[in-house]
Coordinates of C-alpha atoms in Angstrom, one line a residue:
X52 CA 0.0 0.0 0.0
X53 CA 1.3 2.7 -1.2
X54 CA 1.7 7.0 0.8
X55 CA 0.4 9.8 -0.1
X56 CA 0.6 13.7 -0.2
X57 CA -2.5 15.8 1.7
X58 CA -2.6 18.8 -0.4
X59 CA -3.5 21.1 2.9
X60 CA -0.6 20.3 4.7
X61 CA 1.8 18.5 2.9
X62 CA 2.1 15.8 5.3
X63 CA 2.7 11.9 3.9
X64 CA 0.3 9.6 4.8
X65 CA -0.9 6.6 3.9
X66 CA -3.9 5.9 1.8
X67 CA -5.5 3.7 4.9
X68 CA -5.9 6.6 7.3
X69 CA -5.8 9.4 5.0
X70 CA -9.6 9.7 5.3
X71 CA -9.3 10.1 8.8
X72 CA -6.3 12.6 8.2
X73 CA -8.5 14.8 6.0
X74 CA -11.0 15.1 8.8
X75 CA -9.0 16.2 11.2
X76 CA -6.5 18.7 8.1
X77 CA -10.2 21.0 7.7
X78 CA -8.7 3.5 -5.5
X79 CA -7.3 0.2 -10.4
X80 CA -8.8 -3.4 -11.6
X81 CA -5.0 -5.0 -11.3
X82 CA -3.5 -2.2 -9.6
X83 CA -4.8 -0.6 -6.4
X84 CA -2.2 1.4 -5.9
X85 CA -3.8 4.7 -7.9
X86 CA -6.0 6.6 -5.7
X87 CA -7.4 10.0 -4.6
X88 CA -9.3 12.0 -2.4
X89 CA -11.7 14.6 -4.0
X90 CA -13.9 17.1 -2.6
X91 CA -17.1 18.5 -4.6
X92 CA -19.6 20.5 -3.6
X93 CA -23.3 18.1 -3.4
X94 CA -24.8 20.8 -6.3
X95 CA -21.7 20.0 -8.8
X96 CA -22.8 18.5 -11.7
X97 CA -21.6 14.5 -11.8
X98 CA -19.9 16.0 -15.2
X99 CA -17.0 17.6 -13.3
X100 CA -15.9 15.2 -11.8
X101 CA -15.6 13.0 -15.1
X102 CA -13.9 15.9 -16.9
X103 CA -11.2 15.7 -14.0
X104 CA -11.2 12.0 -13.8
X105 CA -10.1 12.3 -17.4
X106 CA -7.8 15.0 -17.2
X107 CA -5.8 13.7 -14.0
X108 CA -5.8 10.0 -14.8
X109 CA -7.6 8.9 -18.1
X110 CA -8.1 11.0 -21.3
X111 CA -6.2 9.7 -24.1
X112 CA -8.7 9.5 -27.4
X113 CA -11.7 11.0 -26.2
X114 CA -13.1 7.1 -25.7
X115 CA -16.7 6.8 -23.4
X116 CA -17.1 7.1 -20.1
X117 CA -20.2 6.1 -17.5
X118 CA -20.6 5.9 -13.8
X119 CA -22.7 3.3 -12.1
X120 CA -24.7 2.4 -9.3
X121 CA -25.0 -1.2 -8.6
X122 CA -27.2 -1.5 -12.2
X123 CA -28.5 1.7 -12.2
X124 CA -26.3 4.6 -15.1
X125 CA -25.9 7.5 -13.3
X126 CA -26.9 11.1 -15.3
X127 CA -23.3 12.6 -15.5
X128 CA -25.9 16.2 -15.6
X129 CA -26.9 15.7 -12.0
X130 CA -25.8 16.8 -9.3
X131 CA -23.4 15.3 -7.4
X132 CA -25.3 15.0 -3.5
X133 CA -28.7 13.3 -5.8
X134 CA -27.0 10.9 -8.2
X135 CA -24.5 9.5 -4.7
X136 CA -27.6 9.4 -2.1
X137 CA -27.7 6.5 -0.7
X138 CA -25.1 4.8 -2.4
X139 CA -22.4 3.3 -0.8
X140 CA -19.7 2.7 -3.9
X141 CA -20.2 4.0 -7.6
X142 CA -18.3 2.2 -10.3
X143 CA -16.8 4.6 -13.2
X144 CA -15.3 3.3 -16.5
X145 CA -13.7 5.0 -19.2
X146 CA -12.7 3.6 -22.5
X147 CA -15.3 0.2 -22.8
X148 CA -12.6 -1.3 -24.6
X149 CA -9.5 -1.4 -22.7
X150 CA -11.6 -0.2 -19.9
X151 CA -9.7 2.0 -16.7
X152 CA -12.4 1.3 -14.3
X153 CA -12.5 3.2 -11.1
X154 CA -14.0 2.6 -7.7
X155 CA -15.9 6.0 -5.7
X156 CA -17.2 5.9 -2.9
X157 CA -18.3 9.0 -0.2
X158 CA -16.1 8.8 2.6
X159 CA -17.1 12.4 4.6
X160 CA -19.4 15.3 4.5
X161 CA -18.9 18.9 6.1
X162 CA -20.1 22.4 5.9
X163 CA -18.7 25.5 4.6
X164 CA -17.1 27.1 1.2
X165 CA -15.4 24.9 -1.3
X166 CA -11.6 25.1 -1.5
X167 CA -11.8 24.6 -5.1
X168 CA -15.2 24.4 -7.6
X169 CA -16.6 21.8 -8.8
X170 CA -13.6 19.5 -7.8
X171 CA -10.7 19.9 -5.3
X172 CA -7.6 17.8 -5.5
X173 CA -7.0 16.7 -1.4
X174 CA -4.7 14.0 -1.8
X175 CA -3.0 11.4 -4.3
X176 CA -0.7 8.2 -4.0
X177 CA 3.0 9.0 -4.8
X178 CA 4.1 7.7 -7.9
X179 CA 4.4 3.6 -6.9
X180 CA 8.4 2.4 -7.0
X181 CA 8.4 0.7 -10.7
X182 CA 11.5 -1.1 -11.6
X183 CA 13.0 -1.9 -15.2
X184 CA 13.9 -5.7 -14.9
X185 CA 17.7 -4.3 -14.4
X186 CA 17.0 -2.6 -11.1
X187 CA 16.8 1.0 -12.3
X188 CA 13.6 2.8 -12.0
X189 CA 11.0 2.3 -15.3
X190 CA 11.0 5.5 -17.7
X191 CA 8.7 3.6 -20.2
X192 CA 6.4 0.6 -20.5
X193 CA 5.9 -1.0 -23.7
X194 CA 1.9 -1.7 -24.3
X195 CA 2.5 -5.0 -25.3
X196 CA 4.8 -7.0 -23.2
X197 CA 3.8 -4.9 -19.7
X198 CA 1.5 -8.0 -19.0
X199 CA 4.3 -10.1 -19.5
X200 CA 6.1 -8.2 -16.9
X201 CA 8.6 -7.0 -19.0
X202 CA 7.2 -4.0 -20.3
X203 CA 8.6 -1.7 -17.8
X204 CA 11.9 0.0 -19.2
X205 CA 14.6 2.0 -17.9
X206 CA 16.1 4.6 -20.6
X207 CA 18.9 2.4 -22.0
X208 CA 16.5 -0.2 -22.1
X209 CA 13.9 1.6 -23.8
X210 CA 16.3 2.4 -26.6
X211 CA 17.1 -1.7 -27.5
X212 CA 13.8 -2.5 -26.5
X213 CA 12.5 -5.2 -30.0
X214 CA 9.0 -3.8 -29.8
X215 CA 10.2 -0.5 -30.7
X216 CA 9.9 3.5 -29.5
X217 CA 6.0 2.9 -31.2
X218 CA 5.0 0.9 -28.8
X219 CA 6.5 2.5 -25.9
X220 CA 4.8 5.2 -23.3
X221 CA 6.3 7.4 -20.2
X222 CA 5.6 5.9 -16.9
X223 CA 3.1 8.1 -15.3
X224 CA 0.9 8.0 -12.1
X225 CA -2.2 7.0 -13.5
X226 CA -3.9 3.5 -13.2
X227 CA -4.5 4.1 -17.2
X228 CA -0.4 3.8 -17.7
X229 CA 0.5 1.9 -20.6
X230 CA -2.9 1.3 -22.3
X231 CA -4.4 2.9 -25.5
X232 CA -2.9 6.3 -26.6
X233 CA -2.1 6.8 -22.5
X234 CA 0.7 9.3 -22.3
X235 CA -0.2 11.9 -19.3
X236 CA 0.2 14.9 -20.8
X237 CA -3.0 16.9 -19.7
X238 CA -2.2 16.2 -15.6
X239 CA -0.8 18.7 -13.8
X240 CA -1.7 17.7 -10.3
X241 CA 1.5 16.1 -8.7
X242 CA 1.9 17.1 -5.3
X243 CA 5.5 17.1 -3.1
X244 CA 5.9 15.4 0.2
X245 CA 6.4 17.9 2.8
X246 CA 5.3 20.7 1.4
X247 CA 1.7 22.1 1.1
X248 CA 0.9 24.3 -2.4
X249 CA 0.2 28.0 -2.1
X250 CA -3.3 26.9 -3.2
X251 CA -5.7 23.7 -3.2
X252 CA -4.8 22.0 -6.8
X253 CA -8.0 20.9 -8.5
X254 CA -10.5 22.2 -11.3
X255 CA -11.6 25.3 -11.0
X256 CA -14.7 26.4 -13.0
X257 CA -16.4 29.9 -13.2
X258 CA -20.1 29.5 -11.4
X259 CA -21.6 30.8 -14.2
X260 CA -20.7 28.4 -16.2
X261 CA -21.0 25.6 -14.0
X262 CA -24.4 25.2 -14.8
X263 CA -25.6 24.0 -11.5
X264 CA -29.7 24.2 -10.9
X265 CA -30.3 25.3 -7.3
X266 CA -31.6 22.2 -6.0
X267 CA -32.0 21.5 -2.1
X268 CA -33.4 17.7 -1.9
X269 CA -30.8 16.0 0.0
X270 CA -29.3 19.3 2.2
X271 CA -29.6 16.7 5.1
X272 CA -26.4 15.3 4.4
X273 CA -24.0 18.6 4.3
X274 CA -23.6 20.4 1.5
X275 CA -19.8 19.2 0.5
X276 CA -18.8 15.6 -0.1
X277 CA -15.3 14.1 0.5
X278 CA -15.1 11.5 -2.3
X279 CA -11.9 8.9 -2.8
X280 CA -11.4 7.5 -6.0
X281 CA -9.7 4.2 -5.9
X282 CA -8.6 1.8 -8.5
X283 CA -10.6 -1.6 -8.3
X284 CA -8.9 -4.6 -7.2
X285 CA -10.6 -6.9 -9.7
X286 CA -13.9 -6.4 -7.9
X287 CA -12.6 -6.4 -4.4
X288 CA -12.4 -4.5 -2.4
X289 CA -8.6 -3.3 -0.7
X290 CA -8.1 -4.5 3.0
X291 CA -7.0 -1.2 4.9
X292 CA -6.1 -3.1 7.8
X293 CA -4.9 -0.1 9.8
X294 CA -8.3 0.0 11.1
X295 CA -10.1 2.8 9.2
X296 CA -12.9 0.4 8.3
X297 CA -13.0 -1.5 11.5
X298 CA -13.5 2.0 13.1
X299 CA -16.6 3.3 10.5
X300 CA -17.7 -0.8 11.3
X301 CA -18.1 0.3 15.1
X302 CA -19.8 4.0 14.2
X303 CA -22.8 2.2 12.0
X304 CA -23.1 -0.3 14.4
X305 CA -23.8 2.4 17.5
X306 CA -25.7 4.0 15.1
X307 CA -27.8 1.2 14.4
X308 CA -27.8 0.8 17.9
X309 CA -29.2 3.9 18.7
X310 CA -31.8 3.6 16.5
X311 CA -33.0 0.5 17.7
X312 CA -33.2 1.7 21.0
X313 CA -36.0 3.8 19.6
X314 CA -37.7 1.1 17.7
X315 CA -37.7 -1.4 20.5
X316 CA -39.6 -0.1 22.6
X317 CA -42.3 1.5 20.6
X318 CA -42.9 -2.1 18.2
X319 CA -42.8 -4.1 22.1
X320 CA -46.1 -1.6 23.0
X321 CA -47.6 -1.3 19.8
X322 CA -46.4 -4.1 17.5
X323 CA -44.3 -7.4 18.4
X324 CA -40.9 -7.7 19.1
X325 CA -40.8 -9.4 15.7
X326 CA -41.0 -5.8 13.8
X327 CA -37.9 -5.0 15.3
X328 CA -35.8 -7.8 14.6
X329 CA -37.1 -6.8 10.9
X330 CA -36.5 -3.0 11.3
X331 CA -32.9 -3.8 12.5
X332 CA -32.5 -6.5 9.3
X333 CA -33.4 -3.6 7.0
X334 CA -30.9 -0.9 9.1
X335 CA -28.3 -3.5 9.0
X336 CA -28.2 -3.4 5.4
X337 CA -28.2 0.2 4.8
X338 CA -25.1 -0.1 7.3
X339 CA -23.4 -2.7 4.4
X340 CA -24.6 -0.5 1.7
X341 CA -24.6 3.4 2.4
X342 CA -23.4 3.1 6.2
X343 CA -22.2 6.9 6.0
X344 CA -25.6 7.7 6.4
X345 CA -26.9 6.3 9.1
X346 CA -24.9 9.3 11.1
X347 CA -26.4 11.9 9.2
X348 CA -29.8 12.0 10.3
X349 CA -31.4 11.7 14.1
X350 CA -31.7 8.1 15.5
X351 CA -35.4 9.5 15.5
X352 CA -35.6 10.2 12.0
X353 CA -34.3 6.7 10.7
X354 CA -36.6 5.2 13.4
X355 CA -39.4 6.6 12.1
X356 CA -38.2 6.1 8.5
X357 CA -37.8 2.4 8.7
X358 CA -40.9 1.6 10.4
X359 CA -43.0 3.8 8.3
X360 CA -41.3 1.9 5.0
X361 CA -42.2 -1.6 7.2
X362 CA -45.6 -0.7 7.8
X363 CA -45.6 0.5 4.2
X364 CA -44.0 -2.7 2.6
X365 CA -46.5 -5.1 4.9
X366 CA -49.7 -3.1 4.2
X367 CA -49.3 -3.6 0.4
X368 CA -48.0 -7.2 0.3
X369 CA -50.6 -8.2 2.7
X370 CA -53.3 -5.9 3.4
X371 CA -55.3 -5.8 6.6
X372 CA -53.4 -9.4 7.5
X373 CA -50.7 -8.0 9.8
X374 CA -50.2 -5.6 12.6
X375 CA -49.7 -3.1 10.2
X376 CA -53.4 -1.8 9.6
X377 CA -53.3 -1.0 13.2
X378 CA -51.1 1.6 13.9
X379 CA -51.7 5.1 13.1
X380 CA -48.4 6.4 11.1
X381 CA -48.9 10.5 12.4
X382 CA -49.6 8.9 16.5
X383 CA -46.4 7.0 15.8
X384 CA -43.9 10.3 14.4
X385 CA -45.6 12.1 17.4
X386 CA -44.7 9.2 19.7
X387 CA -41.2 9.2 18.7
X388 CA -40.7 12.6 19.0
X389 CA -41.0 14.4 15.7
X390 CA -43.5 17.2 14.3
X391 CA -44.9 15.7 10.6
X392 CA -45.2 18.9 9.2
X393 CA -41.3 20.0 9.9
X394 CA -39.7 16.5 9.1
X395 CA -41.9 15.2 6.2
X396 CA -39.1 15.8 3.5
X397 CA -36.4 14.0 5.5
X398 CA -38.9 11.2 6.1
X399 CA -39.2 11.0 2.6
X400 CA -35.6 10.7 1.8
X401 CA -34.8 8.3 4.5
X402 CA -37.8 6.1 3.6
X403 CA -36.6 6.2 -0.1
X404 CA -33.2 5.7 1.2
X405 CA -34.3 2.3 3.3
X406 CA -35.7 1.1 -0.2
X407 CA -32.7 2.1 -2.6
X408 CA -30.3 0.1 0.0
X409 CA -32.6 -2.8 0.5
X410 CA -32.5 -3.7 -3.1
X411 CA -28.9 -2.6 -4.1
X412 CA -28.9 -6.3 -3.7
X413 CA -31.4 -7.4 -5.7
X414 CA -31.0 -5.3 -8.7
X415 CA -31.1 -7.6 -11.9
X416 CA -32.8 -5.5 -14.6
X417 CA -30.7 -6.5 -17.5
X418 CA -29.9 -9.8 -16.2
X419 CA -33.3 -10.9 -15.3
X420 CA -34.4 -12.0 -18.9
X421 CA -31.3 -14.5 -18.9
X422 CA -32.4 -15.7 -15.4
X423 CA -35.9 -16.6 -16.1
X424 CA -34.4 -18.7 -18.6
X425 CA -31.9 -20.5 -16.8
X426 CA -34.7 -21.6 -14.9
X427 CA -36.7 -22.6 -17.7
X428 CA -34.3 -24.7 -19.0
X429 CA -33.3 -26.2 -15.5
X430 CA -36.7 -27.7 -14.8
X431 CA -36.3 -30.1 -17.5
X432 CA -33.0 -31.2 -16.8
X433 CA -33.7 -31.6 -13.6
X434 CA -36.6 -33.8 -14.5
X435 CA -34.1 -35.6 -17.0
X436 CA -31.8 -36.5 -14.1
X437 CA -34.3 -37.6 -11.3
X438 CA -34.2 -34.2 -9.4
X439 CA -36.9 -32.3 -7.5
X440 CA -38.2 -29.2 -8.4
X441 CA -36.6 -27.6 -5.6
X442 CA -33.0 -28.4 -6.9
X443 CA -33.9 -26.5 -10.2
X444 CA -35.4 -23.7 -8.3
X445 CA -32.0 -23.6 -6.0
X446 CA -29.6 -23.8 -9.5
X447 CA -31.5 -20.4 -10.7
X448 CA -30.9 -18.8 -7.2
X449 CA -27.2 -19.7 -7.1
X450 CA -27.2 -18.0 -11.0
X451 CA -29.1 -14.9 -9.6
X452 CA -26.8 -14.6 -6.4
X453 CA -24.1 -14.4 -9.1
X454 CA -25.9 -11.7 -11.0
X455 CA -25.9 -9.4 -8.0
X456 CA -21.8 -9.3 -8.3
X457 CA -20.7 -9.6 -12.4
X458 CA -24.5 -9.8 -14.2
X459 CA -22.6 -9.1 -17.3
X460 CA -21.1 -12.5 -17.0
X461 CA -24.5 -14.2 -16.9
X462 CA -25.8 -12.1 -19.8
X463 CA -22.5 -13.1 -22.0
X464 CA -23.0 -16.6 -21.8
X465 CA -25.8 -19.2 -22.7
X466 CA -28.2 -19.9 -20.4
X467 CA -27.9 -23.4 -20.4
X468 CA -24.7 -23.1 -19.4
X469 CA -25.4 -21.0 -16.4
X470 CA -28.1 -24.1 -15.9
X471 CA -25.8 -26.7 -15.8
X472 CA -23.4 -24.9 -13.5
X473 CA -26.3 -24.2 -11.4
X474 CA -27.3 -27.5 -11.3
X475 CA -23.9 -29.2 -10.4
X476 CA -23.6 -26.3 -7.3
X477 CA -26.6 -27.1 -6.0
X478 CA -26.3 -30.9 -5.9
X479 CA -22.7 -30.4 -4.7
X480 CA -24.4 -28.2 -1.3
X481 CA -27.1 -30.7 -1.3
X482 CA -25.4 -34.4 -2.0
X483 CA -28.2 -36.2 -0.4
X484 CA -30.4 -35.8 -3.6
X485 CA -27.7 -37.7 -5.5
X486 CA -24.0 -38.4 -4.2
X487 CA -23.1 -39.7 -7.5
X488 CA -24.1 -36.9 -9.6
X489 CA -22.4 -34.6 -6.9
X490 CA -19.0 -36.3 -8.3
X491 CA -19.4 -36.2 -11.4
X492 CA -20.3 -33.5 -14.1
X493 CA -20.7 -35.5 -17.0
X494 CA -24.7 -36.2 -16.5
X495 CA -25.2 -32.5 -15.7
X496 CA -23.9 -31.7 -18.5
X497 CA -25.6 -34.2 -21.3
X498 CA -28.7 -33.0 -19.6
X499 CA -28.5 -29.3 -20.1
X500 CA -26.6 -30.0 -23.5
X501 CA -22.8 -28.3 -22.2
X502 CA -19.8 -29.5 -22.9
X503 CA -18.0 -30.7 -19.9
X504 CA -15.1 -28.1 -20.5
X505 CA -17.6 -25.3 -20.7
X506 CA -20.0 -26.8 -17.8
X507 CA -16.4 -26.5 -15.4
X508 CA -15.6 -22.8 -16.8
X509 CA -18.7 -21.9 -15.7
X510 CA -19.2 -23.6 -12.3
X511 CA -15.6 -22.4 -11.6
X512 CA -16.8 -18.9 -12.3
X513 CA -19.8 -19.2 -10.0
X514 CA -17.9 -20.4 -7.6
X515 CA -15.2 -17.7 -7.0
X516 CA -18.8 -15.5 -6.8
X517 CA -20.6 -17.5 -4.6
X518 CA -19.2 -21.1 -3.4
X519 CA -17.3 -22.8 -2.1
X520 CA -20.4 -25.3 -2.8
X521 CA -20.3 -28.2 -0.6
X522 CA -22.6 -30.1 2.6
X523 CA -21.7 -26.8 4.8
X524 CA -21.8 -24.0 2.3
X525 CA -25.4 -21.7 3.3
X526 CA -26.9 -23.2 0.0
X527 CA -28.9 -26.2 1.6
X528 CA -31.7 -27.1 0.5
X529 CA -34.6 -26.4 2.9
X530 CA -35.9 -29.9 3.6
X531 CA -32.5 -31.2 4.4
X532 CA -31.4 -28.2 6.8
X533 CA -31.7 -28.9 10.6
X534 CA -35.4 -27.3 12.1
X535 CA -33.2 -25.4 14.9
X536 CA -31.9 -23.5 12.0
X537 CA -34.5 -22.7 9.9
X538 CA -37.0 -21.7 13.1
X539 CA -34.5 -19.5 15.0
X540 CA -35.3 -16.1 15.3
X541 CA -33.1 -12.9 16.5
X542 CA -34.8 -10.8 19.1
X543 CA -32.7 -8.0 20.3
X544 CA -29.8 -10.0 22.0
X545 CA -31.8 -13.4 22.1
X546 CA -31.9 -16.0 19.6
X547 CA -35.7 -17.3 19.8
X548 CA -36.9 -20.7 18.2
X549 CA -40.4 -20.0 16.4
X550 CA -41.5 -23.5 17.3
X551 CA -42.1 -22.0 20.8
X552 CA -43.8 -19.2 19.9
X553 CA -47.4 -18.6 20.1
X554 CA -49.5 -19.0 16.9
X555 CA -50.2 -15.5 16.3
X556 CA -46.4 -14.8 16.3
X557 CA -45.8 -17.4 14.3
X558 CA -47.7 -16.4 11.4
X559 CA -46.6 -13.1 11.8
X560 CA -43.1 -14.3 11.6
X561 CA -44.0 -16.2 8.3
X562 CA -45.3 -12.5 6.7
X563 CA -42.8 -10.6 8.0
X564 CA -40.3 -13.1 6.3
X565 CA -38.4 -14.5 9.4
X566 CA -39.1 -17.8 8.8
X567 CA -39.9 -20.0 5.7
X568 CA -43.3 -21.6 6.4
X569 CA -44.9 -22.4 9.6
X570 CA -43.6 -25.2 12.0
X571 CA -46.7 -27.2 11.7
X572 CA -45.8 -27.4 7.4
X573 CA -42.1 -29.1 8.8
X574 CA -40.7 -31.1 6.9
X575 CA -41.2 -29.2 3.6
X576 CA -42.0 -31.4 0.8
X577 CA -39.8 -31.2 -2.0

């Protein structure tokens, strides 16, 4: 892991506890060492922060460029605080050929004037230690062989390189180094250890001709935004194990916490306490998702907010049927200490919020069409190789659990393949339905109509997603998983089992979603 400059105070730091440096001063696919910290006001167009993107890191022929939301394209014309609401990470790419693709996420808010508009330039990694394969530091890097690892070329080396000076480019400080037209030539933004620039480096744009509507919708959250830019580490994220992250895990847990110290007591007098081990689910995910939010707004506000989108959520999937239909939503706000008419905007944000981070998971609009047909074409191979329903029905949920992290790989490939690979998982979590087809692929694959080599690729893939897929992976299929399991529910700081429940909580349970059917229905049939 590589230092960095801070561009207030010219101290070195590194990238892991810069964030927490910048608080207290006022990230590429292979190679995380590229990184920034930005600020932006929350009314700067998304725009600006694209056109600096690509002048400190990534212009080289004009190619495309798109930010994106778990599924969802940003519109690089809005502002900045609307299009990252809610959203824990956004994924840029420029160039969707030999893509640069960028991790963002929001790591701070705070109040006051911008240092620079739209986008200031807080910190950057120092240029990482590159070596020509003689030990001298790397001038060049030849386009071709740099995956090889012998692209990167000291001067005398660069002269008797064999590719020749066409296929060479300058070392630069850019995750983009070395690929298309790359040469660096339009960033001026290196900053010196130990000493701080007269003024803030960044872009600086005339107001005027910003272009920025005066919008207000999310001013809970602080007009300014500290954003860092990292390179992705092919889809993972970096382990900053100086404790940054462990230290934001605590502050969304306390805030959780504190909300649910709220919603407690008010579902124990009014609901059950099954509300709140749902209310807490649903906070628990925004925590995961967009947890710098959960300390922007009162304990009260995301109280209310949750339980109002609970209500909300149970009243339309089953109406009059639940506890839902019988408490008043404006007693409620009053009870937890709000006034409707002075809050009703946040409460509209939060609630929209709760929803937004609930399904960040579950977002499979262009790969849904591919995953009704994987289970389409499961059932009948299923039927062809003796299997129950259920094992088909398991095979398209292991394919749409590998949607929520690369859906463009399931809508690249056939559908029967994803089928077959689906298929082979699920046996291979649930041998009991067949321990010789668990071993061996070859059925799996006559059935769905893969080649063997293809019908590995793929499970292989879905694996490094999803598996490891064996007797203890979470993938069991509900019939052979043990009852204490399945009917265990979390109360506060108790685990509960449903079977001792009274009815009335039971079936409340069952529409709440905290169990899978009712105790009496055990054993499920297949």
């Amino acid at each position: 892991m590589t230092d960095g400059v801070c561009a207030l105070c010219g101290q070195v730091v590194a990238k892991g506890r810069m964030t927490v440096h910048l608080r207290k001063c006022t990230a590429g696919r292979y190679e995380p060492d590229y990184w920034l910290h930005l600020e932006m006001p929350a009314t700067a167009q998304l725009y600006w922060l694209d056109s600096f993107l690509r002048g400190i890191w990534l212009e080289c022929c004009g190619h495309m460029s798109g930010f994106m939301a778990g599924r969802r394209e940003l519109d690089d014309s809005g502002d900045v605080g609307d299009e990252f609401a809610f959203v824990g990470e956004v994924d840029y790419t420029y160039d969707y050929g030999s893509s640069t693709d960028l991790k963002i996420r929001v790591a701070g808010e705070r109040e006051g004037q911008p240092l620079v508009s739209p986008v200031a330039l807080l910190a950057r990694n120092l240029p990482p230690d590159i070596r020509c394969h003689c030990g001298e530091p790397a001038v060049n890097v030849c386009r071709d062989c740099r995956w090889e690892g012998t692209g990167w070329l000291c001067k005398p080396h660069s002269r008797r390189h064999a590719c020749g000076s066409e296929m060479l480019a300058p070392v630069t400080n850019s995750p983009r180094v070395g690929e298309c037209a790359y040469f660096g030539e339009d960033d001026g933004y290196e900053l010196t250890p130990g000493q701080a620039p007269a003024d803030v480096p960044g872009l600086s744009v005339d107001q005027d001709a910003q272009r920025q509507p005066a919008r207000g919708r999310y001013d809970l959250f602080g007009p300014y935004d500290f954003i860092q830019v990292d390179e992705v580490d092919d889809g993972l994220a970096e382990d900053e194990a100086d404790g940054e992250e462990a230290e934001a895990q605590i502050d969304t847990t306390a805030a959780v916490d504190a909300v649910m110290a709220l919603v407690e007591p008010f579902c124990a007098k009014h609901l059950s306490p099954l509300w709140s081990a749902v209310v807490r689910l649903r906070l628990e995910e925004v925590a995961h998702t967009a947890g710098h939010l959960l300390s922007a707004a009162a304990p009260s506000l995301w109280a209310t907010a949750a339980l109002l989108g609970e209500l909300g959520r149970m009243e339309q999937a089953h109406p009059g049927r639940s506890r839902a239909a019988r408490v008043d939503a404006e007693s409620m706000v009053r009870e937890l200490g709000l006034d409707l008419n002075t809050c009703v905007n946040e409460l509209d944000n939060l609630t929209h919020g709760l929803a937004l981070a609930s399904l960040t998971s579950w977002e499979y609009v262009r790969a849904e069409p591919h995953l009704e047909q994987v289970l389409e074409l499961a059932l009948p191979a299923c039927r062809e190789l003796g299997l129950e329903r259920d094992v088909a029905t398991l095979a398209a949920g292991l394919i749409r659990a590998l949607s929520q992290h690369d859906p463009d790989a399931v809508c690249r490939a056939r559908a029967t393949s994803w089928a077959a690979a689906g298929i082979l998982a699920a046996v291979q979590c649930n041998p009991e339905v067949d321990p010789d087809l668990a071993a061996s692929p070859v059925a799996v694959g006559r059935a769905c109509k893969v080649s063997e080599k293809t019908l590995l690729e793929k499970h292989a893939q879905l694996a490094h997603y999803v598996g490891p897929f064996g007797p203890d992976a979470p993938w069991r299929l509900l019939r052979f998983r043990d009852p204490a399991e399945v009917f265990t529910v979390q109360l506060g700081a108790e685990r509960v089992d449903a079977r001792a429940m009274p009815r009335e909580w039971q079936e409340e349970a069952l529409l709440l979603g905290l169990i899978p059917r009712l105790p009496e229905d055990w054993p499920p049939t297949p």
